[in-house]
């Protein structure tokens, strides 16, 4: 049984981490069901365990939080749906690689609800969309931009942290970092792609698509 929670308004990062941490502990001890938590954060940067300080271009632009999730620097802020995924892999198969692939598939199925083709790329964590409407890149290939990020952590095979999908954030805020350490490609959102998608629309699509993967 998976519990679903949607938080209205912006949730402070430290508050969210504490709540998520406590809930994961309850799952581990058998006191709580698995949970998917939808929320938004105020504008901030987070540094994963692989973050390179050189990728923090503007350290004074927003608060920076060191976090124990995998990955590098990322931006969270209004207009971006953050999804904290608290699942028990003791019951779902102890395979971290498969879990990350499932998160990618979940995002891809969700984007397909809006006729957006999301793709994963080897060596590039997250989900990408091609932009044939933009100039080709320096290699003469169709430009690709990131629309969703993934960063996870496990404790006793229970997952936390998760993913984020750009609905309509201020994309200029990503300029304060090198997102996930990748300089060659930009960042996009559903609205930037010309789709008038609301946060509620995305939540419905995420909920619908979850059972296709998990």
GROMACS .gro file of N, CA, C and O in nm, residues 3 22-34 88 91 158:
model
   68
    3UNK      N    1   0.112   0.531   0.021
    3UNK     CA    2   0.042   0.653   0.060
    3UNK      C    3   0.087   0.768  -0.031
    3UNK      O    4   0.204   0.777  -0.066
   22UNK      N    5   1.236   1.095   0.905
   22UNK     CA    6   1.156   1.031   1.009
   22UNK      C    7   1.061   0.927   0.951
   22UNK      O    8   1.040   0.820   1.009
   23UNK      N    9   1.005   0.959   0.834
   23UNK     CA   10   0.910   0.865   0.773
   23UNK      C   11   0.981   0.739   0.725
   23UNK      O   12   0.930   0.627   0.742
   24UNK      N   13   1.099   0.756   0.665
   24UNK     CA   14   1.176   0.641   0.619
   24UNK      C   15   1.207   0.548   0.736
   24UNK      O   16   1.201   0.425   0.724
   25UNK      N   17   1.240   0.607   0.849
   25UNK     CA   18   1.269   0.527   0.968
   25UNK      C   19   1.147   0.445   1.010
   25UNK      O   20   1.159   0.330   1.054
   26UNK      N   21   1.029   0.504   0.994
   26UNK     CA   22   0.906   0.431   1.028
   26UNK      C   23   0.880   0.316   0.931
   26UNK      O   24   0.831   0.210   0.971
   27UNK      N   25   0.913   0.337   0.804
   27UNK     CA   26   0.900   0.227   0.708
   27UNK      C   27   0.994   0.113   0.746
   27UNK      O   28   0.955  -0.004   0.746
   28UNK      N   29   1.117   0.148   0.780
   28UNK     CA   30   1.217   0.048   0.819
   28UNK      C   31   1.170  -0.034   0.939
   28UNK      O   32   1.187  -0.156   0.943
   29UNK      N   33   1.108   0.034   1.034
   29UNK     CA   34   1.064  -0.035   1.156
   29UNK      C   35   0.927  -0.100   1.142
   29UNK      O   36   0.875  -0.157   1.238
   30UNK      N   37   0.868  -0.089   1.023
   30UNK     CA   38   0.739  -0.153   0.999
   30UNK      C   39   0.619  -0.077   1.052
   30UNK      O   40   0.508  -0.131   1.059
   31UNK      N   41   0.639   0.051   1.085
   31UNK     CA   42   0.530   0.132   1.142
   31UNK      C   43   0.453   0.211   1.037
   31UNK      O   44   0.350   0.271   1.069
   32UNK      N   45   0.501   0.214   0.914
   32UNK     CA   46   0.436   0.298   0.813
   32UNK      C   47   0.442   0.231   0.676
   32UNK      O   48   0.532   0.150   0.648
   33UNK      N   49   0.344   0.265   0.591
   33UNK     CA   50   0.342   0.219   0.453
   33UNK      C   51   0.440   0.301   0.369
   33UNK      O   52   0.489   0.405   0.412
   34UNK      N   53   0.466   0.255   0.250
   34UNK     CA   54   0.547   0.332   0.155
   34UNK      C   55   0.474   0.463   0.123
   34UNK      O   56   0.353   0.474   0.138
   88UNK      N   57   1.007   0.058  -0.029
   88UNK     CA   58   1.082  -0.048   0.040
   88UNK      C   59   1.131  -0.150  -0.062
   88UNK      O   60   1.054  -0.235  -0.108
   91UNK      N   61   1.099  -0.534  -0.041
   91UNK     CA   62   0.980  -0.601  -0.096
   91UNK      C   63   0.974  -0.592  -0.248
   91UNK      O   64   0.897  -0.663  -0.312
  158UNK      N   65   1.546   0.100   0.198
  158UNK     CA   66   1.431   0.189   0.182
  158UNK      C   67   1.482   0.317   0.115
  158UNK      O   68   1.583   0.373   0.155
   0.00000   0.00000   0.00000
